[in-house]
Tab-separated table of C-alpha atoms in Angstrom:
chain	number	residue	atom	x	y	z
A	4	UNK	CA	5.181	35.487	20.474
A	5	UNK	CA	2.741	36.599	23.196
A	6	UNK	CA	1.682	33.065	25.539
A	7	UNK	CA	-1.749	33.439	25.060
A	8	UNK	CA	-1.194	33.473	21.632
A	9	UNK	CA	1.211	29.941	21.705
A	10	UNK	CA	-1.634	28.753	23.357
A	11	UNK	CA	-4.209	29.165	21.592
A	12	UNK	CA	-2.227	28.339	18.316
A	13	UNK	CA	-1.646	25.103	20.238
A	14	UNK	CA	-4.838	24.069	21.021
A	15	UNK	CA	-6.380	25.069	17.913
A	16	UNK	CA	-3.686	22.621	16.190
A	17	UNK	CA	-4.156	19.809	18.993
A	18	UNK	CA	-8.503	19.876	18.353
A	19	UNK	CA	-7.477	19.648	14.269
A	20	UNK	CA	-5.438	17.186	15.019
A	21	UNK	CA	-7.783	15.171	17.300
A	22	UNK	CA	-10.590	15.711	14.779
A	23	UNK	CA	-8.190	13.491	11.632
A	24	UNK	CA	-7.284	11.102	14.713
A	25	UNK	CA	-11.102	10.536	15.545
A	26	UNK	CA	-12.170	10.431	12.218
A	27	UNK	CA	-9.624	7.615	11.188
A	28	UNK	CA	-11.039	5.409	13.795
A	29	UNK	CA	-14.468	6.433	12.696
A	30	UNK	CA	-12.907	4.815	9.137
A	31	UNK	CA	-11.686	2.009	10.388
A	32	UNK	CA	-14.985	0.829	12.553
A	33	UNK	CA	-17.266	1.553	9.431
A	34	UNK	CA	-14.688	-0.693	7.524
A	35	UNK	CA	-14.302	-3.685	9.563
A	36	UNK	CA	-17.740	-3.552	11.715
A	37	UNK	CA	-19.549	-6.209	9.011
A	38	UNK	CA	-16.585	-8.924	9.875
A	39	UNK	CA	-17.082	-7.843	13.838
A	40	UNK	CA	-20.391	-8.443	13.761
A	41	UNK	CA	-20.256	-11.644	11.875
A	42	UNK	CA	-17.410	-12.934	14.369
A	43	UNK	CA	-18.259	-12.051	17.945
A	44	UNK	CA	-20.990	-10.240	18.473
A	45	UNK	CA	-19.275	-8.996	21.961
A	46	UNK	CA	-16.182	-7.410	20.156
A	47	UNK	CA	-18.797	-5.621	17.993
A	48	UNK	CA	-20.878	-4.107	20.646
A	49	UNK	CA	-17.441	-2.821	22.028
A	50	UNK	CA	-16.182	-1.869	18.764
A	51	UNK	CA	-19.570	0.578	18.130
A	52	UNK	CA	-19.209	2.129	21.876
A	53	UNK	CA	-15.800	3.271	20.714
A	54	UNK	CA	-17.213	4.130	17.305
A	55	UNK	CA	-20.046	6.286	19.377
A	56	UNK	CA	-17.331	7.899	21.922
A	57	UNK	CA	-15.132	8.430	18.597
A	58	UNK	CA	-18.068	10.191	16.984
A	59	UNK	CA	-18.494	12.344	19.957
A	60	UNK	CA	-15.187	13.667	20.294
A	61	UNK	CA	-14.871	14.449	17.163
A	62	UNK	CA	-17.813	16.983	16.915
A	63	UNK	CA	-16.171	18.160	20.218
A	64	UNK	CA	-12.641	18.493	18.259
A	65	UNK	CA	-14.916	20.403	15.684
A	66	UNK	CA	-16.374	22.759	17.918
A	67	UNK	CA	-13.599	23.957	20.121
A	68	UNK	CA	-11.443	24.146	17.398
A	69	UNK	CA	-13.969	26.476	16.060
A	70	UNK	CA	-14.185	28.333	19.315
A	71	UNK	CA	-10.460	29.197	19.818
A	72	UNK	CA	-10.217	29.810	15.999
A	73	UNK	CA	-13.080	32.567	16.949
A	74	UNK	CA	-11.725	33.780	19.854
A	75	UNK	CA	-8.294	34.725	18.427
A	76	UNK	CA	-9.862	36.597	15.979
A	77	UNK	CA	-11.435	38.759	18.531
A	78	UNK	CA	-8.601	39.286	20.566
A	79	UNK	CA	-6.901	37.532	23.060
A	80	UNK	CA	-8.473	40.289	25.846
A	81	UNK	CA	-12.043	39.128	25.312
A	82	UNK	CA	-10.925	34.663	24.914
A	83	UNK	CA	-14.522	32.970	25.437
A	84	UNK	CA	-12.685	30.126	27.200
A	85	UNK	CA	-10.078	30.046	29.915
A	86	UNK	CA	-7.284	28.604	29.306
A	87	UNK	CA	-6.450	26.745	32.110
A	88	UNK	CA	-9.142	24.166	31.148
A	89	UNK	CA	-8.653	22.971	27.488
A	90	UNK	CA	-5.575	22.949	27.443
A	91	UNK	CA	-5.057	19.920	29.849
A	92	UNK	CA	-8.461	18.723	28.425
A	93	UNK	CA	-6.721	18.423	25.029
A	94	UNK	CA	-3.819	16.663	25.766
A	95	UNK	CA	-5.868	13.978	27.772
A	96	UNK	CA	-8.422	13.861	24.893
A	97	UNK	CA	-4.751	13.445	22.559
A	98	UNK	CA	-3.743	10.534	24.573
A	99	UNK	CA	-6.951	8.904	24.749
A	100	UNK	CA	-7.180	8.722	20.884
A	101	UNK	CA	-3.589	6.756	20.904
A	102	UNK	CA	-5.010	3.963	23.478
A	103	UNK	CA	-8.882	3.926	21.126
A	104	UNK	CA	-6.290	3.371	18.341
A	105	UNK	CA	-4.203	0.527	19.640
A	106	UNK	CA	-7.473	-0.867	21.277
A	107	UNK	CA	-8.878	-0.867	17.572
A	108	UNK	CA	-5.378	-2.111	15.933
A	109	UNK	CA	-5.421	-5.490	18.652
A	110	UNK	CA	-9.715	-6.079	17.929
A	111	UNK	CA	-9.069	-5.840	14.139
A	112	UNK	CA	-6.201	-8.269	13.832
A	113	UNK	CA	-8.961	-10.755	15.011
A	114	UNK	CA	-10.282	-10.358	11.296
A	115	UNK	CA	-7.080	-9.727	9.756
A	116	UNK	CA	-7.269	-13.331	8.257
A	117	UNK	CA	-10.336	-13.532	6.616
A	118	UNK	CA	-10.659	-10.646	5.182
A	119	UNK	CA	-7.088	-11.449	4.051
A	120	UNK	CA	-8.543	-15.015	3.029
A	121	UNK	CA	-11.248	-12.725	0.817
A	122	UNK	CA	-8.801	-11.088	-1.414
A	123	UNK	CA	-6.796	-13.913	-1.955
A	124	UNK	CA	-9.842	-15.467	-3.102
A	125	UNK	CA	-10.392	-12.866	-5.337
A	126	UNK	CA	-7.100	-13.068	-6.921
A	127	UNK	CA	-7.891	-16.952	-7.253
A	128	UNK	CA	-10.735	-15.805	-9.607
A	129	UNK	CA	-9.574	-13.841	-11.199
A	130	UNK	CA	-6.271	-15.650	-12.181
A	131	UNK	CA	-9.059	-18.067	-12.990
A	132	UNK	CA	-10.691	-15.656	-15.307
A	133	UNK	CA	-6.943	-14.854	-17.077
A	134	UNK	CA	-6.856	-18.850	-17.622
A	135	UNK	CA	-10.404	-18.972	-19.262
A	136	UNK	CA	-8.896	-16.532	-21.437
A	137	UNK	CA	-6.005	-18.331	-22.232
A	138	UNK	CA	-7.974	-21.144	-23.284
A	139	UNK	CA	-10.451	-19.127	-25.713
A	140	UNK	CA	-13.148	-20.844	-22.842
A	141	UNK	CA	-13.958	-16.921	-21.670
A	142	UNK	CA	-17.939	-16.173	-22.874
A	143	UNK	CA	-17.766	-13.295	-25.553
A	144	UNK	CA	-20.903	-10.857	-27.283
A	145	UNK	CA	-19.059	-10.605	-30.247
A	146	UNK	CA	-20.061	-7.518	-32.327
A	147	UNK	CA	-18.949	-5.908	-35.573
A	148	UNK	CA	-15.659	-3.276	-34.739
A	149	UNK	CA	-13.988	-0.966	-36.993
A	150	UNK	CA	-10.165	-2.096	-35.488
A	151	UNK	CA	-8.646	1.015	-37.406
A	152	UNK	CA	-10.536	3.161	-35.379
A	153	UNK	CA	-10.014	0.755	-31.903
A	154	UNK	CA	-6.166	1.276	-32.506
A	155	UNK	CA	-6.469	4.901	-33.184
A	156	UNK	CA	-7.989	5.968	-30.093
A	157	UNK	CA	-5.717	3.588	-28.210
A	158	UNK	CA	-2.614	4.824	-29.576
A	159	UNK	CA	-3.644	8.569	-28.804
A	160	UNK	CA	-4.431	7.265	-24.997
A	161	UNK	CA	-1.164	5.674	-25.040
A	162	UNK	CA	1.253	8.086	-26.194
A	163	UNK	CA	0.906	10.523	-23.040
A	164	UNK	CA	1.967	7.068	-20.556
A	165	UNK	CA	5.072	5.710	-22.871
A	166	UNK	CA	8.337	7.608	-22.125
A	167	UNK	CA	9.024	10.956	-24.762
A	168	UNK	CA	12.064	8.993	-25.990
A	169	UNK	CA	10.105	6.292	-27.761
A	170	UNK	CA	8.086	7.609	-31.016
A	171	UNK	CA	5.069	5.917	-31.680
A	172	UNK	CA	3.754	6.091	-35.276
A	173	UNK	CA	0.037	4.488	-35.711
A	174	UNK	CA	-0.822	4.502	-39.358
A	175	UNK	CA	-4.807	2.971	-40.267
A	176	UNK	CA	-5.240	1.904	-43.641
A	177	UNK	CA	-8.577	4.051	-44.836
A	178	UNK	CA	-11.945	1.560	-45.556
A	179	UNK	CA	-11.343	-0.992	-43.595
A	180	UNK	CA	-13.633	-4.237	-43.400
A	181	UNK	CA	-15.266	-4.276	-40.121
A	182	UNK	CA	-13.904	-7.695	-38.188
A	183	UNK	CA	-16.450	-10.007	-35.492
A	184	UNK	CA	-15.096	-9.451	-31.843
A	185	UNK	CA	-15.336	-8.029	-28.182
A	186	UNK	CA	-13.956	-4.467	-27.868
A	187	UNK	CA	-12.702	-4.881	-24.643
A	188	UNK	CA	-10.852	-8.154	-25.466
A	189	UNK	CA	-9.210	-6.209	-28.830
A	190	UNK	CA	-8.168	-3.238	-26.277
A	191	UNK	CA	-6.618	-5.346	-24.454
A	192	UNK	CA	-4.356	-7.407	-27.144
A	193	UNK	CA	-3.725	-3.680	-28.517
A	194	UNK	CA	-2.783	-2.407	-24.698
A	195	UNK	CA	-0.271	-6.189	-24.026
A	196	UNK	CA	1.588	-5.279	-27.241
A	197	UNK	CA	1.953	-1.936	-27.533
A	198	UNK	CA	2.911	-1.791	-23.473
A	199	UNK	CA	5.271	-5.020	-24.002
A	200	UNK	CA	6.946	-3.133	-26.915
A	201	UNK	CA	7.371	-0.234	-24.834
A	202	UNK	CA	9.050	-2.559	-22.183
A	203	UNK	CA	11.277	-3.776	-24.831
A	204	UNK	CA	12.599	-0.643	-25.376
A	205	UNK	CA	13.118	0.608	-21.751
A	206	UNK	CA	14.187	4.166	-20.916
A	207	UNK	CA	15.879	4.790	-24.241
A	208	UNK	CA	15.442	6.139	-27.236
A	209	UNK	CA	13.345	3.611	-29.570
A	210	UNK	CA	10.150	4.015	-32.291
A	211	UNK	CA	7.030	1.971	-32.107
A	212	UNK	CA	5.199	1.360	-35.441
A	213	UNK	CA	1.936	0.262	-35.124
A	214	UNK	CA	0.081	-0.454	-38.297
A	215	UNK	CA	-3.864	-1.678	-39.045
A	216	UNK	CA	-4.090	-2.521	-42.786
A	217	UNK	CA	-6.659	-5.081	-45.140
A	218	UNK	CA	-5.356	-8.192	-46.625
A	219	UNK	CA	-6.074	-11.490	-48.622
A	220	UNK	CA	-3.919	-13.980	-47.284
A	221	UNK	CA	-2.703	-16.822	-48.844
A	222	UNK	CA	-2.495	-20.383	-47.431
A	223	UNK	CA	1.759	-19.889	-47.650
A	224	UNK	CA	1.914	-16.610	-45.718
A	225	UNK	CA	-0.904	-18.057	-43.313
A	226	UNK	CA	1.626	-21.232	-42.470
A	227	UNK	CA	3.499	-18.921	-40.568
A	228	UNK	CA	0.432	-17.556	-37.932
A	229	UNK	CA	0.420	-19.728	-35.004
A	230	UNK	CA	-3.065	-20.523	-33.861
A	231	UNK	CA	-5.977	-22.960	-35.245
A	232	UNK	CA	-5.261	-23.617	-38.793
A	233	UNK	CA	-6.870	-20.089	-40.778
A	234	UNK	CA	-8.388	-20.305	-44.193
A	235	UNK	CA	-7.077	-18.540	-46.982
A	236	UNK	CA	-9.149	-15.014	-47.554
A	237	UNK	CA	-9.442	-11.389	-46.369
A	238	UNK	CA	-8.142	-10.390	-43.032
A	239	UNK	CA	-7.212	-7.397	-40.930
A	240	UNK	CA	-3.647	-7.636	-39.960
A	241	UNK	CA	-2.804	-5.607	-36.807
A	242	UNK	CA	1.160	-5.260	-37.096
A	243	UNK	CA	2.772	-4.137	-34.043
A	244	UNK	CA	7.063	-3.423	-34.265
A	245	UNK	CA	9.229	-2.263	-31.873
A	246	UNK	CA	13.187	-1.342	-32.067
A	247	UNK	CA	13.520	-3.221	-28.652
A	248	UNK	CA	15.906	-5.834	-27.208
A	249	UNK	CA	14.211	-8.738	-28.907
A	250	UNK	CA	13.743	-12.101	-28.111
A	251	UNK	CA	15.898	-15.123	-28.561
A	252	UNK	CA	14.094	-18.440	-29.914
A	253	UNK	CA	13.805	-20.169	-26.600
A	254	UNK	CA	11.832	-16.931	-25.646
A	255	UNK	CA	9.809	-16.608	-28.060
A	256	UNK	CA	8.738	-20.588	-27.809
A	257	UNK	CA	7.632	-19.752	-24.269
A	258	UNK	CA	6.052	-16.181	-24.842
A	259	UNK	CA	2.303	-17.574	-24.937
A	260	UNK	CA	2.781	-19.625	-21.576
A	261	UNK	CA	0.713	-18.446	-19.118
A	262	UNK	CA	3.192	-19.100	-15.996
A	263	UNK	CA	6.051	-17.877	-18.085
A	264	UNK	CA	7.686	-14.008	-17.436
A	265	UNK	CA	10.430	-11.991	-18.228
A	266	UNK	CA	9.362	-9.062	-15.963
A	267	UNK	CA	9.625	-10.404	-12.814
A	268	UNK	CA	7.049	-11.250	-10.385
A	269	UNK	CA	3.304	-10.483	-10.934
A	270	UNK	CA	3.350	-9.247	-14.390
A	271	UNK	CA	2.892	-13.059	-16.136
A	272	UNK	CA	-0.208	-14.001	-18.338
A	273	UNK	CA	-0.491	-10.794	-20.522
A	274	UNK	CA	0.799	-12.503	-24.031
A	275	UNK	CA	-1.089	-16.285	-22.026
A	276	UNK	CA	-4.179	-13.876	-22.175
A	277	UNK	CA	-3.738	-12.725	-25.773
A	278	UNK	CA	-3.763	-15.762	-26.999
A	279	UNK	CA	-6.439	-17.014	-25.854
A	280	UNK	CA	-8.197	-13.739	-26.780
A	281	UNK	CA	-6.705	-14.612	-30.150
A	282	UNK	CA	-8.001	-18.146	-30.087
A	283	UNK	CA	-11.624	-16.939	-29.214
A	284	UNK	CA	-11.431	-14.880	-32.377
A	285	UNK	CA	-10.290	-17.676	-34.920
A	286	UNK	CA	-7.563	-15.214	-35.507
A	287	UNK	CA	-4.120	-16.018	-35.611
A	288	UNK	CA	-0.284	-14.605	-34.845
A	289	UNK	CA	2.920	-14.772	-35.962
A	290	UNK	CA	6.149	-13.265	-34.049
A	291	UNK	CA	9.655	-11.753	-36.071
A	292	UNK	CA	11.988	-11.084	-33.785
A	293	UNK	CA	15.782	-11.472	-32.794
A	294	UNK	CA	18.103	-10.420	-29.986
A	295	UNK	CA	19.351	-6.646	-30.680
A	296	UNK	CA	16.857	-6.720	-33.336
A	297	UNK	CA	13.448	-5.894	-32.041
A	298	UNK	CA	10.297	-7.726	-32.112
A	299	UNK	CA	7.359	-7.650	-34.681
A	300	UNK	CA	3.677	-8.783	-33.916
A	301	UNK	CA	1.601	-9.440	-36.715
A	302	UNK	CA	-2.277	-10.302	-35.683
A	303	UNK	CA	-4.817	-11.512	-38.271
A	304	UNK	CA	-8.789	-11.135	-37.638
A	305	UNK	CA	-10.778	-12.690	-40.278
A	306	UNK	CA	-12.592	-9.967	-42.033
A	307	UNK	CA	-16.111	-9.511	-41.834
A	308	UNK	CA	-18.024	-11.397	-44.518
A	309	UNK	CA	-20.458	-8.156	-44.759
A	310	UNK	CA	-17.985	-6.430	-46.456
A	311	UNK	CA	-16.300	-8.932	-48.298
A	312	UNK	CA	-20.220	-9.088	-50.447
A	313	UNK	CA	-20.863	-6.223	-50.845
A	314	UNK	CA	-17.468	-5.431	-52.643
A	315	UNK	CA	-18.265	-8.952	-54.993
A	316	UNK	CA	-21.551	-8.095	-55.138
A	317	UNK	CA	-20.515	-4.441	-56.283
A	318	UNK	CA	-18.229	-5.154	-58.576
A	319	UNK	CA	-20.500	-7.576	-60.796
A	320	UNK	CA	-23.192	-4.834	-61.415
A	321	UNK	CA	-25.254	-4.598	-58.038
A	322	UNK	CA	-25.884	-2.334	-56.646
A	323	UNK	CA	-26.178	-3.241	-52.671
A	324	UNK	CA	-28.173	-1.475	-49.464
A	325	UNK	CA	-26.597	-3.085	-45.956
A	326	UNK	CA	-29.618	-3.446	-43.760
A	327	UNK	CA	-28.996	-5.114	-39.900
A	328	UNK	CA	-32.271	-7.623	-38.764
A	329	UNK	CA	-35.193	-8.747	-39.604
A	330	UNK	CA	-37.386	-6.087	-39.126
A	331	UNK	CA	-35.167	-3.731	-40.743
A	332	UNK	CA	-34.766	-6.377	-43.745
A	333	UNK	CA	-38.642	-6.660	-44.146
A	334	UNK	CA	-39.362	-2.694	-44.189
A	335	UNK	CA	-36.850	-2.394	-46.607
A	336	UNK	CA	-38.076	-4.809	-48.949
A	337	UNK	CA	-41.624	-3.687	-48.200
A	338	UNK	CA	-39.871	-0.315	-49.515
A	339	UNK	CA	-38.061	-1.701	-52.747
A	340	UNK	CA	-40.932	-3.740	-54.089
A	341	UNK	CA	-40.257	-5.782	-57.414
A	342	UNK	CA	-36.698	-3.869	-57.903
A	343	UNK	CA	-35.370	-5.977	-55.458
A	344	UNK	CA	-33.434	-8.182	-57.302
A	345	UNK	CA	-31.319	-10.549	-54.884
A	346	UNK	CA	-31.634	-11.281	-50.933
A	347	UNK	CA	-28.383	-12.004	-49.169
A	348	UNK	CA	-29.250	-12.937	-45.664
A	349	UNK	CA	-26.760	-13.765	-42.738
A	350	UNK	CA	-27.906	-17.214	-40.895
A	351	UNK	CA	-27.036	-15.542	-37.381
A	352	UNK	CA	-28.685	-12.024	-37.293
A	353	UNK	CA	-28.968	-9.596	-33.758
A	354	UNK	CA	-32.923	-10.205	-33.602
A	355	UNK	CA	-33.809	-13.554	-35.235
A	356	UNK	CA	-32.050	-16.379	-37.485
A	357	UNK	CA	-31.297	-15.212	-41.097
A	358	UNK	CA	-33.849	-18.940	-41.931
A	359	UNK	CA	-36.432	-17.183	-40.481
A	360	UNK	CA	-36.123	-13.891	-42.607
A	361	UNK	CA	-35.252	-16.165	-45.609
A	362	UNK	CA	-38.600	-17.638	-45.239
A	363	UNK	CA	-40.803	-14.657	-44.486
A	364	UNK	CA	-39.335	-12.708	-47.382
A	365	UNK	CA	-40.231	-16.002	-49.522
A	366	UNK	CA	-43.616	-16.182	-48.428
A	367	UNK	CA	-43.663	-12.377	-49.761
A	368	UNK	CA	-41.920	-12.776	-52.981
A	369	UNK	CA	-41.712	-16.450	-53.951
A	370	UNK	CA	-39.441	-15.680	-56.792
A	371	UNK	CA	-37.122	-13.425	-55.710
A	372	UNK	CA	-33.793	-15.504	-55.807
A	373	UNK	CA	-32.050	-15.611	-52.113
A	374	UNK	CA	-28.053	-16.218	-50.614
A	375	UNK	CA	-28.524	-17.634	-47.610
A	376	UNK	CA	-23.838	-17.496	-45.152
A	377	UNK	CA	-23.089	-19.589	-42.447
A	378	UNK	CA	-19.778	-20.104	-40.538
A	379	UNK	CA	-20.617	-23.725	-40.632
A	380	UNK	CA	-21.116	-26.255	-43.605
A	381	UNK	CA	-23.715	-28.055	-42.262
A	382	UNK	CA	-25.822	-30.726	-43.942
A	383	UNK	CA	-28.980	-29.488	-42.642
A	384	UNK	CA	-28.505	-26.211	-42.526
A	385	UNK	CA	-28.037	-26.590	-46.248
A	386	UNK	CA	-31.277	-28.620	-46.365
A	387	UNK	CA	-33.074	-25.944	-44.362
A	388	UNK	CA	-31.918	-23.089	-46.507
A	389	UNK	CA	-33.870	-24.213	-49.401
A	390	UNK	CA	-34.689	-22.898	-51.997
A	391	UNK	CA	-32.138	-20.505	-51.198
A	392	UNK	CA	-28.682	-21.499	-51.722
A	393	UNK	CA	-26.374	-21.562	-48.723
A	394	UNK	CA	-22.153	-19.892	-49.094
A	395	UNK	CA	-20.049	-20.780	-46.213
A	396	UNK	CA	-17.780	-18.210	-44.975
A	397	UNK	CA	-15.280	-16.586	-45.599
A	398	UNK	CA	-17.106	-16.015	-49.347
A	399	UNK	CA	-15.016	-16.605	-51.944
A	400	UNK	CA	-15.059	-14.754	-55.324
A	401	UNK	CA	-15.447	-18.059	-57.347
A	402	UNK	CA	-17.778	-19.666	-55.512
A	403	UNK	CA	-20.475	-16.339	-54.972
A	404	UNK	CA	-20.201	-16.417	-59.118
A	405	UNK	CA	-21.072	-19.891	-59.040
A	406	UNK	CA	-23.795	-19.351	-56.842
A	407	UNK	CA	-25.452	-16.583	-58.740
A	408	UNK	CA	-24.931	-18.529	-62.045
A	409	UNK	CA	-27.311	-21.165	-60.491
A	410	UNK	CA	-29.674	-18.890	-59.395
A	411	UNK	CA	-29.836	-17.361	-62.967
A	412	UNK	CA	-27.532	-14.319	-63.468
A	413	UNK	CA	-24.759	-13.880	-65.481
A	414	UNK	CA	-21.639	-12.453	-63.954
């Protein structure tokens, strides 16, 4: 190879090269120049003269980079610059960005320890978070969620990041209930087992059957959910099995502690969290699982009382229109008129108490007969409700037929 042409493929290479060099301290000013200038004001006024002279050379790296790119494109005959200058103008302009560097390197240890102090305070809150969790203390905007469908689209998201030796089967039962909860808090129970069954089963080969399916649960099979004590009625049960290693009984005492681990450091509090996601939920779990055995979760959500009606109300002969709030409520029994046999009103609706659409749709019919469901038996919530008769939730069968015998139908 000609020398001209070493050269200028040399300097052309040392400008690109100064240009990356420049620009990282350029990066490295614009990130620590707040804690600088917040810690000695001299250090930052030093700090942006370097930035400036960093700035500079770097347009300069730019431009005669440019230039010999240009010039050995027209021949080496006709070079625009000799090359007895940048050449030793490069390799100065090389060494200076090494010294600017380690200058930069000593200044920013200075801050080193505060801004190392920052994200350790950030991991104090949010470890603090991941304990309000575990304690069910974490505020919520619980909303109605189909789960079938949250599992669904999780399990599809999932199945390109678990290894191709474990099969993953998600099966939804059709016309679900909806259940009351957070969608990101669900996600996440849904992403802790499904990634902890995963875990289980390591690099080989191994199925993962995750099932979503609608269920009235006794007070005997509810004994066995760990959690605040359930009521009997209709859940969702989210049932998560893996062929895994298992767990042995001293294990699975300890699963739910948040300080407790069995992957090593740093990856504690996932099953701590569920729980307490759990707990939030008034939903409950129960764990089958032996060494060499695998490991079965089984979740229970309470299922929404919505649905629950409408099939009781359905199957005695009415026939039932799902409206959400009270402006919606009013137009549509502005709309129905003196068909409208029976109100069933929630207590706690989106855009105004359930009382206060119980009462405007009495002022508007005084006879029509009204259902007024709470979550809590309350004495004066029961007073309050009158004349409409109050059901505490979850509805049972025998008690709605009850309640519409006293109100004057037949069932």
């Amino acid at each position: 190879m000609p020398v001209a042409q070493s050269f200028a493929y040399g300097t052309v290479a040392a400008y690109a090269l100064l240009a990356v060099l420049w620009g990282a301290i350029l990066v490295l000013y614009l990130r620590y120049r707040r804690a600088a200038r917040a810690e000695d004001p001299l250090i930052a006024l030093l700090l942006a003269v370097l930035a400036l002279d960093a700035f500079k050379s770097l347009i300069e790296s730019v431009y005669f980079g440019i230039v010999w790119t240009a010039n050995y494109g027209i021949g080496f005959a006709a070079l625009r610059e000799p090359l007895s200058h940048p050449v030793p103008l490069t390799l100065t302009k090389v060494l200076n960005v090494f010294v600017a560097a380690t200058v930069l390197t000593v200044l920013v240890r200075r801050w080193l320890p505060a801004e190392l102090a920052q994200r350790r305070a950030q991991r104090g809150a949010a470890l603090t978070r991941q304990l309000l969790v575990y304690a069910g203390k974490q505020e919520t905007s619980p909303e109605p969620l189909d789960l079938g469908r949250l599992v669904a689209d999780i399990g599809e998201l999932l199945r390109v990041s678990i290894p191709r030796s474990i099969e993953l089967v998600v099966t939804v039962e059709p016309d679900l209930p909806e259940v009351r909860g957070e969608a990101a808090q669900l996600q996440q129970v849904v992403l802790n087992l499904l990634t902890n069954a995963a875990d289980a089963i390591g690099a080989g080969n191994g199925s993962i059957a995750v099932s979503v399916t609608g269920r009235r649960l006794g007070r005997d099979e509810l004994d066995g959910f760990r959690g605040d004590r359930l009521p009997a009625g209709e859940y969702v049960v989210l049932e998560v099995a893996d062929t895994g290693c298992g767990m042995d009984e001293a294990t699975r005492e300890r699963i739910f502690d948040p300080f407790f681990s069995t992957k090593g450091s740093g990856r504690g509090l996932g099953l701590a969290a569920l729980a307490g996601i759990l707990r939030a939920h008034a939903a409950g779990v129960a764990i089958d699982t032996a060494p060499g055995r695998g490991t079965r979760f089984r979740i229970a959500l309470p299922a929404l009382a919505r649905q629950q009606l409408t099939q009781l109300l359905t199957d005695v002969g009415f026939e039932v229109g799902d409206v959400r709030g009270v402006d919606e409520a009013l137009e549509a029994a502005a709309s129905v008129g003196a068909a409208l046999a029976l109100a069933v009103v929630d207590w706690d609706l989106p855009d105004g108490t359930g009382l206060k659409l119980a009462r405007l749709l009495h002022q508007g019919a005084p006879t029509l007969p009204q259902l007024l469901t709470s979550d809590t038996d309350l004495v004066e919530r029961r007073t309050a409700a009158a004349p409409a008769l109050l059901l505490t939730k979850p509805i049972r069968s025998d008690d709605l037929f009850a309640a519409l015998v006293r109100l004057g139908f037949t069932t």
